[in-house]
Amino acid sequence: MQKKKQIAVLGYGVVGSGVVELFYQNQEKIEKNTGYSMDIKYILDLRTFEGDPYADKVVHDINVILQDPEVGYVAECMGGVNPAFEFVSSCLKAGKSVSTSNKQLVAEKGDILLQTAKENNFFFEASVGGAIPIMRPLHTCLAANDLYAVAGILNGTTNFILEKMFCDQMSFADALALAQQLGYAERNPSADVDGADACRKICIISSLVFGKHVYPDSVFTKGIRDIQLEDVKLAQQLGGTVKLIAQVVREDDGKILPTVMPMVVMQDSLLSHVNGVFNAIMVWGDGIDKTMFYGRGAGKMPTASAVLGDIIDEVKSNGTVPAQTWETSSDTDFIANIDTFVAPRMFRTSTCAADVAKQAAGQVGVTVRMHTENGFLVSACTERIAAKLTDALQGMGVTVYSQIPVLKDHSKFSE
Ligand code: HSE
């Protein structure tokens, strides 16, 4: 008789309980799809879950899982680096395939775990974009391309806050309070609003697309805390919106520039229409031009869907298809300096006549593309030129309250 494929789930919180729930909801379908009988044998958690239908599967010691040769597949849904790193390493060394939803673990330790996983497999579809299939498409469906840029909305909480500012004219503080009330933002919302969560996700994407591990420390990261309602209103007047954009672009010299920052996204970009807690990822390549992936970027069942998708794939391929992988990086020479970042920019100012804006822009070698009485868009320039423009305006008695880069379309197709 064919051996049953046994799974262990590490962590019985939001995502872990989603994995168990979705598995039993669709067990018959999943088994039909894989051609194997499958089950969840253990759930590892420090807590006990009296009255839970799966309480009998709960164990408190990772060694029970490590020492059980029947368990071939592990879903890591604990979050954080400790003890997840130690547990995942041990599972891989014990010959088990691991799927994780833990972006911090992959962003900080992915290269080491991929090395450890050589003989079996380490998957992390759920670590970026929740339910959205993005890791596997980047690695397989789009593998014929030279992919040179990726830009996305990778944090649902900040996207919800910015949408509330845009649509309901709420202040940042009120929109954040609402996000907390609805359970999207944590009581300490820093990882979301200051960009660390999006940073981890763009690290994972950059590593996979460009083949070398990009650590969070190497990514220029700026969150949305300083965005004022007036910035969002001005972007709206100029035909755009403000989004927290996580982006990586390969520059002409071959270096890559990963960034996380609030950007103005003009209405002609599909990304400007991604609202609420949804995520979207735009990928540019020489064959595809551009392709966008869209869906629920977080939450119990969407994330569980991606974790189980990895396990199903691994069961079907029987370990014959190696996981997506990249090299470890001992230096950061392949990462460009933020000073090389070039983008059109939106300036929000005190009242500024069009001819004053044009004159100041002309002095620093940029042109004004669109203008309102309290701000304007200028052509692409570096941060250094933007600072010079700020000085020039101030010399003319105009105060600059903010300047926000505008997202470019990286398309190289003429039509
Ligand atoms: N807090 C994240 C978000 C979800 O708001 O998108 C998990 O990465």
Coordinates of C-alpha atoms and ligand atoms in Angstrom, one line a residue:
M1 CA 0.0 0.0 0.0
Q2 CA 1.2 3.5 -0.8
K3 CA 2.6 5.3 2.2
K4 CA 0.6 8.2 3.6
K5 CA 2.2 11.7 3.2
Q6 CA 2.4 13.1 6.7
I7 CA 2.6 16.8 7.5
A8 CA 3.6 18.6 10.7
V9 CA 2.5 22.2 11.3
L10 CA 4.8 24.4 13.4
G11 CA 2.8 27.1 15.2
Y12 CA -1.0 27.0 15.8
G13 CA -1.7 30.8 15.5
V14 CA -3.6 32.6 12.7
V15 CA -1.7 31.0 9.7
G16 CA -1.0 27.6 11.3
S17 CA -4.7 27.1 12.2
G18 CA -5.6 28.3 8.7
V19 CA -3.3 25.6 7.2
V20 CA -5.0 22.9 9.3
E21 CA -8.5 24.2 8.6
L22 CA -8.0 24.6 4.8
F23 CA -6.3 21.1 4.6
Y24 CA -9.3 19.4 6.2
Q25 CA -11.8 21.5 4.3
N26 CA -10.3 20.3 1.0
Q27 CA -8.5 17.1 2.0
E28 CA -10.3 14.9 -0.6
K29 CA -9.5 17.4 -3.4
I30 CA -5.9 17.8 -2.3
E31 CA -5.4 14.0 -2.2
K32 CA -7.0 13.6 -5.6
N33 CA -4.7 16.3 -7.0
T34 CA -1.5 14.8 -5.6
G35 CA -2.5 11.2 -6.0
Y36 CA -1.5 10.5 -2.4
S37 CA -3.3 9.9 0.8
M38 CA -2.2 12.8 3.1
D39 CA -2.7 13.9 6.7
I40 CA -1.6 16.3 9.3
K41 CA 0.1 14.2 12.1
Y42 CA 1.3 16.9 14.5
I43 CA 0.8 20.5 15.4
L44 CA 3.6 22.1 17.4
D45 CA 2.8 24.8 19.8
L46 CA 3.7 25.8 23.4
R47 CA 0.0 26.1 24.2
T48 CA -2.7 23.5 24.7
F49 CA -6.0 23.9 22.8
E50 CA -8.7 22.3 24.9
G51 CA -11.9 21.7 22.9
D52 CA -10.1 22.2 19.6
P53 CA -11.1 19.5 17.1
Y54 CA -7.3 18.9 16.4
A55 CA -6.2 19.1 20.1
D56 CA -5.0 15.5 20.0
K57 CA -2.4 16.4 17.3
V58 CA -0.7 19.1 19.4
V59 CA 2.8 18.4 20.7
H60 CA 5.1 20.7 22.6
D61 CA 8.5 19.3 21.6
I62 CA 10.0 19.7 18.2
N63 CA 12.0 16.4 18.7
V64 CA 8.7 14.4 18.4
I65 CA 8.5 15.7 14.8
L66 CA 12.2 15.5 14.1
Q67 CA 12.4 11.9 15.2
D68 CA 9.3 10.7 13.3
P69 CA 10.4 9.4 9.9
E70 CA 6.8 9.3 8.8
V71 CA 6.7 13.2 8.7
G72 CA 8.1 14.2 5.4
Y73 CA 6.6 17.7 5.2
V74 CA 6.6 20.6 7.6
A75 CA 4.6 23.9 7.4
E76 CA 6.4 26.5 9.5
C77 CA 3.9 29.2 10.6
M78 CA 5.5 30.5 13.8
G79 CA 6.9 33.8 12.6
G80 CA 10.1 35.5 13.8
V81 CA 13.6 34.1 13.6
N82 CA 13.9 32.4 17.0
P83 CA 13.3 29.5 17.4
A84 CA 12.0 29.2 13.8
F85 CA 15.5 29.2 12.3
E86 CA 16.7 26.4 14.6
F87 CA 13.5 24.3 14.0
V88 CA 13.5 24.7 10.2
S89 CA 17.3 23.9 10.0
S90 CA 16.7 20.8 12.1
C91 CA 13.8 19.7 10.0
L92 CA 15.7 20.2 6.8
K93 CA 18.7 18.3 8.2
A94 CA 16.4 15.5 9.2
G95 CA 15.4 15.2 5.6
K96 CA 12.0 16.9 5.7
S97 CA 10.7 19.4 3.2
V98 CA 9.7 22.7 4.7
S99 CA 7.2 25.4 3.5
T100 CA 7.2 28.6 5.4
S101 CA 5.1 31.8 5.6
N102 CA 7.8 33.5 7.6
K103 CA 9.1 36.5 5.7
Q104 CA 11.5 37.6 8.4
L105 CA 13.1 34.1 8.5
V106 CA 13.5 34.0 4.7
A107 CA 14.7 37.6 4.4
E108 CA 17.4 37.2 7.1
K109 CA 18.3 33.5 6.8
G110 CA 17.1 32.3 3.4
D111 CA 20.5 31.8 1.9
I112 CA 21.6 29.6 4.8
L113 CA 18.4 27.6 4.8
L114 CA 18.6 27.1 1.0
Q115 CA 22.1 25.7 1.5
T116 CA 20.9 23.4 4.2
A117 CA 18.0 22.3 2.1
K118 CA 20.1 21.0 -0.8
E119 CA 19.1 17.4 -0.4
N120 CA 15.4 18.1 0.2
N121 CA 13.5 21.4 -0.2
F122 CA 12.7 24.7 1.4
F123 CA 9.7 26.7 0.0
F124 CA 8.4 30.1 0.9
E125 CA 5.6 31.1 -1.5
A126 CA 3.6 32.3 1.4
S127 CA 6.3 34.7 2.6
V128 CA 5.5 37.3 0.0
G129 CA 2.1 38.4 -1.1
G130 CA 0.0 35.9 0.9
A131 CA -2.2 34.1 -1.5
I132 CA -0.6 35.6 -4.6
P133 CA 1.4 33.0 -6.5
I134 CA 4.7 35.0 -7.1
M135 CA 7.7 32.9 -6.0
R136 CA 6.9 30.0 -8.3
P137 CA 6.0 32.1 -11.3
L138 CA 9.2 34.1 -11.0
H139 CA 11.2 30.9 -10.8
T140 CA 9.3 28.8 -13.4
C141 CA 6.7 30.5 -15.6
L142 CA 8.8 33.6 -16.2
A143 CA 12.2 31.8 -16.2
A144 CA 12.7 32.4 -20.0
N145 CA 13.0 36.2 -19.4
D146 CA 15.7 38.5 -18.3
L147 CA 13.7 40.1 -15.5
Y148 CA 15.0 43.5 -14.7
A149 CA 12.5 45.3 -12.4
V150 CA 9.8 44.4 -9.9
A151 CA 7.6 46.9 -8.1
G152 CA 4.8 46.1 -5.8
I153 CA 2.4 47.0 -3.0
L154 CA 3.5 44.4 -0.6
N155 CA 2.0 45.6 2.7
G156 CA -1.8 45.5 3.1
T157 CA -2.0 47.6 6.2
T158 CA -0.3 50.7 4.7
N159 CA -2.3 50.3 1.6
F160 CA -5.5 50.3 3.6
I161 CA -4.3 53.5 5.5
L162 CA -3.4 55.3 2.3
E163 CA -6.7 54.4 0.7
K164 CA -8.6 55.8 3.6
M165 CA -6.6 59.0 3.3
F166 CA -7.3 59.1 -0.5
C167 CA -10.9 58.1 -0.5
D168 CA -12.2 59.3 2.9
Q169 CA -9.8 62.2 3.4
M170 CA -8.8 60.8 6.8
S171 CA -5.6 61.9 8.5
F172 CA -2.7 59.3 8.8
A173 CA -3.4 59.0 12.6
D174 CA -7.1 58.4 12.1
A175 CA -6.6 55.9 9.3
L176 CA -4.0 54.0 11.4
A177 CA -6.4 54.0 14.4
L178 CA -9.1 52.5 12.1
A179 CA -6.6 49.9 10.8
Q180 CA -5.9 48.9 14.4
Q181 CA -9.5 48.8 15.3
L182 CA -10.2 46.4 12.3
G183 CA -7.3 44.2 13.3
Y184 CA -5.1 44.9 10.2
A185 CA -2.4 46.8 12.1
E186 CA -0.8 45.6 15.2
R187 CA -0.9 47.7 18.4
N188 CA 2.7 48.5 17.6
P189 CA 2.3 49.1 13.9
S190 CA 6.0 49.9 13.2
A191 CA 6.8 46.9 11.0
D192 CA 4.0 47.9 8.7
V193 CA 4.0 51.7 8.7
D194 CA 7.8 52.1 8.9
G195 CA 8.3 49.7 6.0
A196 CA 10.2 46.7 7.6
D197 CA 7.5 44.2 6.4
A198 CA 7.6 45.4 2.8
C199 CA 11.4 45.5 3.1
R200 CA 11.6 41.8 4.0
K201 CA 9.4 40.9 1.1
I202 CA 11.4 42.9 -1.5
C203 CA 14.5 41.3 -0.1
I204 CA 13.1 37.9 -0.9
I205 CA 11.9 38.9 -4.4
S206 CA 15.3 40.6 -5.1
S207 CA 17.3 37.5 -4.0
L208 CA 15.2 35.2 -6.2
V209 CA 15.1 37.4 -9.3
F210 CA 18.8 38.5 -9.2
G211 CA 20.3 35.3 -7.6
K212 CA 22.2 36.8 -4.6
H213 CA 20.9 37.2 -1.1
V214 CA 19.7 40.8 -0.4
Y215 CA 19.6 41.4 3.4
P216 CA 17.2 43.9 4.9
D217 CA 20.0 46.2 6.0
S218 CA 21.0 46.8 2.4
V219 CA 17.5 48.1 1.4
F220 CA 16.7 51.9 1.5
T221 CA 13.5 51.8 3.5
K222 CA 11.2 54.6 4.3
G223 CA 7.6 54.1 5.6
I224 CA 4.5 56.2 5.4
R225 CA 4.5 57.9 8.8
D226 CA 5.4 61.3 7.3
I227 CA 2.7 61.3 4.6
Q228 CA 0.2 64.0 5.2
L229 CA -3.3 64.2 3.9
E230 CA -2.2 67.2 1.9
D231 CA 0.3 65.0 0.0
V232 CA -2.4 62.6 -0.9
K233 CA -4.8 65.4 -1.9
L234 CA -2.1 67.0 -4.2
A235 CA -1.3 63.6 -5.8
Q236 CA -5.0 63.2 -6.4
Q237 CA -5.2 66.7 -8.1
L238 CA -2.2 65.7 -10.3
G239 CA -3.9 62.5 -11.4
G240 CA -2.3 60.0 -9.1
T241 CA -2.3 58.5 -5.6
V242 CA 0.3 57.8 -2.9
K243 CA 1.3 54.1 -2.3
L244 CA 4.0 52.4 -0.3
I245 CA 6.1 50.9 -3.1
A246 CA 8.6 48.1 -2.6
Q247 CA 10.8 48.0 -5.7
V248 CA 13.9 46.5 -7.2
V249 CA 15.5 47.7 -10.4
R250 CA 18.6 46.6 -12.2
E251 CA 20.5 49.6 -13.3
D252 CA 22.6 50.1 -16.5
D253 CA 25.9 49.1 -14.7
G254 CA 24.3 45.8 -13.6
K255 CA 23.9 46.7 -10.0
I256 CA 20.5 46.4 -8.4
L257 CA 18.6 49.0 -6.3
P258 CA 16.0 47.6 -3.9
T259 CA 13.9 50.3 -2.2
V260 CA 10.8 50.7 0.0
M261 CA 9.3 54.2 0.0
P262 CA 6.0 56.1 -0.5
M263 CA 5.6 57.0 -4.1
V264 CA 3.1 58.8 -6.2
V265 CA 1.5 56.3 -8.6
M266 CA -0.2 57.8 -11.6
Q267 CA -3.7 56.6 -12.6
D268 CA -2.4 54.9 -15.8
S269 CA -0.6 52.4 -13.7
L270 CA -2.6 49.4 -12.6
L271 CA -0.9 49.6 -9.2
S272 CA -2.8 52.8 -8.5
H273 CA -6.0 50.9 -8.5
V274 CA -5.0 48.3 -5.9
N275 CA -6.9 49.2 -2.8
G276 CA -7.6 48.1 0.8
V277 CA -5.5 45.2 2.2
F278 CA -4.9 43.8 -1.3
N279 CA -1.3 43.4 -2.7
A280 CA -0.1 43.5 -6.2
I281 CA 3.3 42.9 -7.8
M282 CA 4.3 44.2 -11.3
V283 CA 7.2 42.3 -13.0
W284 CA 9.1 43.6 -16.0
G285 CA 11.1 41.3 -18.3
D286 CA 12.4 41.3 -21.9
G287 CA 9.9 38.7 -23.1
I288 CA 6.8 39.6 -21.1
D289 CA 7.1 43.4 -21.1
K290 CA 5.1 43.6 -17.8
T291 CA 2.9 41.3 -15.9
M292 CA 0.9 42.0 -12.7
F293 CA 0.0 39.6 -9.9
Y294 CA -2.9 40.6 -7.6
G295 CA -4.6 39.2 -4.6
R296 CA -5.0 39.1 -0.8
G297 CA -1.5 39.7 0.6
A298 CA -2.2 38.5 4.2
G299 CA -4.7 36.7 6.4
K300 CA -5.4 33.3 7.7
M301 CA -6.8 31.4 4.7
P302 CA -5.0 33.3 1.9
T303 CA -1.6 32.6 3.5
A304 CA -2.6 29.0 4.4
S305 CA -3.5 28.5 0.7
A306 CA 0.1 29.4 -0.3
V307 CA 1.7 27.2 2.4
L308 CA -0.4 24.2 1.4
G309 CA 0.3 24.9 -2.3
D310 CA 4.0 24.5 -1.6
I311 CA 3.5 21.2 0.2
I312 CA 1.1 19.9 -2.5
D313 CA 3.7 20.8 -5.2
E314 CA 6.4 19.0 -3.2
V315 CA 4.3 15.9 -2.7
K316 CA 3.5 15.8 -6.4
S317 CA 7.1 16.3 -7.6
N318 CA 8.4 13.8 -5.0
G319 CA 11.5 15.9 -4.3
T320 CA 12.6 15.8 -8.0
V321 CA 12.1 19.5 -8.6
P322 CA 14.6 21.6 -6.7
A323 CA 13.4 24.7 -4.8
Q324 CA 14.0 28.1 -6.1
T325 CA 17.4 29.2 -4.8
W326 CA 20.1 31.9 -4.7
E327 CA 23.7 32.4 -3.6
T328 CA 24.7 33.8 -0.3
S329 CA 26.3 37.3 -0.5
S330 CA 29.4 38.2 1.5
D331 CA 29.4 41.8 0.2
T332 CA 26.9 44.4 -1.0
D333 CA 28.9 45.5 -4.0
F334 CA 26.1 44.4 -6.3
I335 CA 23.6 46.8 -4.6
A336 CA 23.6 50.4 -6.0
N337 CA 23.7 53.4 -3.7
I338 CA 20.4 55.3 -3.2
D339 CA 22.1 58.4 -4.7
T340 CA 21.7 56.7 -8.1
F341 CA 17.9 56.6 -7.6
V342 CA 16.3 58.6 -10.4
A343 CA 12.6 59.4 -10.6
P344 CA 10.1 62.1 -11.5
R345 CA 9.0 63.9 -8.3
M346 CA 6.0 65.6 -6.8
F347 CA 6.8 68.8 -4.8
R348 CA 4.2 70.1 -2.3
T349 CA 4.8 73.7 -1.6
S350 CA 3.4 76.9 -0.2
T351 CA 1.5 78.8 -2.9
C352 CA 3.8 78.8 -6.0
A353 CA 3.0 80.4 -9.3
A354 CA 3.7 78.3 -12.4
D355 CA 6.4 80.7 -13.7
V356 CA 8.2 80.5 -10.3
A357 CA 8.1 76.7 -10.4
K358 CA 9.4 76.7 -14.0
Q359 CA 12.2 79.1 -13.3
A360 CA 13.4 77.2 -10.2
A361 CA 13.2 73.9 -12.1
G362 CA 15.1 75.4 -15.0
Q363 CA 17.9 76.5 -12.7
V364 CA 18.6 72.8 -11.7
G365 CA 18.0 71.3 -15.1
V366 CA 14.5 69.7 -14.7
T367 CA 11.2 70.6 -16.3
V368 CA 7.8 71.1 -14.7
R369 CA 5.3 68.5 -16.1
M370 CA 2.2 69.5 -14.2
H371 CA 1.3 72.3 -11.9
T372 CA -1.3 73.3 -9.3
E373 CA -1.2 76.3 -7.0
N374 CA 0.5 74.4 -4.2
G375 CA 2.7 71.9 -5.9
F376 CA 3.9 70.4 -9.2
L377 CA 5.5 67.4 -10.8
V378 CA 9.0 67.6 -12.3
S379 CA 10.9 65.3 -14.7
A380 CA 13.2 62.5 -13.5
C381 CA 16.0 63.5 -11.2
T382 CA 18.2 62.3 -8.3
E383 CA 17.7 63.2 -4.7
R384 CA 20.7 65.6 -5.0
I385 CA 19.0 67.6 -7.8
A386 CA 15.7 67.5 -5.8
A387 CA 17.5 69.0 -2.9
K388 CA 18.9 71.7 -5.1
L389 CA 15.4 72.5 -6.4
T390 CA 14.2 72.8 -2.9
D391 CA 16.9 75.3 -2.2
A392 CA 16.2 77.2 -5.4
L393 CA 12.5 77.4 -4.4
Q394 CA 13.3 78.5 -0.9
G395 CA 15.5 81.3 -2.4
M396 CA 12.4 82.5 -4.2
G397 CA 10.3 82.6 -1.0
V398 CA 8.5 79.2 -1.6
T399 CA 8.4 76.7 1.2
V400 CA 8.7 73.0 0.2
Y401 CA 6.7 70.8 2.6
S402 CA 7.5 67.5 0.9
Q403 CA 8.8 65.9 -2.2
I404 CA 7.7 62.4 -3.2
P405 CA 9.1 60.3 -6.1
V406 CA 6.8 59.2 -8.8
L407 CA 6.7 55.5 -9.9
K408 CA 8.1 55.0 -13.4
D409 CA 6.9 52.4 -15.8
H410 CA 10.0 50.3 -16.6
S411 CA 8.6 49.0 -19.9
K412 CA 11.1 48.8 -22.8
F413 CA 8.4 47.8 -25.3
S414 CA 7.4 50.4 -27.8
E415 CA 3.9 49.0 -28.2
Ligands
HSE1 N1 1.2 43.0 8.2 C1 1.3 42.5 6.9 C2 0.4 43.4 5.9 C3 0.8 41.1 6.7 O1 -0.2 44.3 6.4 O2 0.5 43.2 4.7 C4 1.8 40.1 6.8 O3 3.0 40.3 6.1

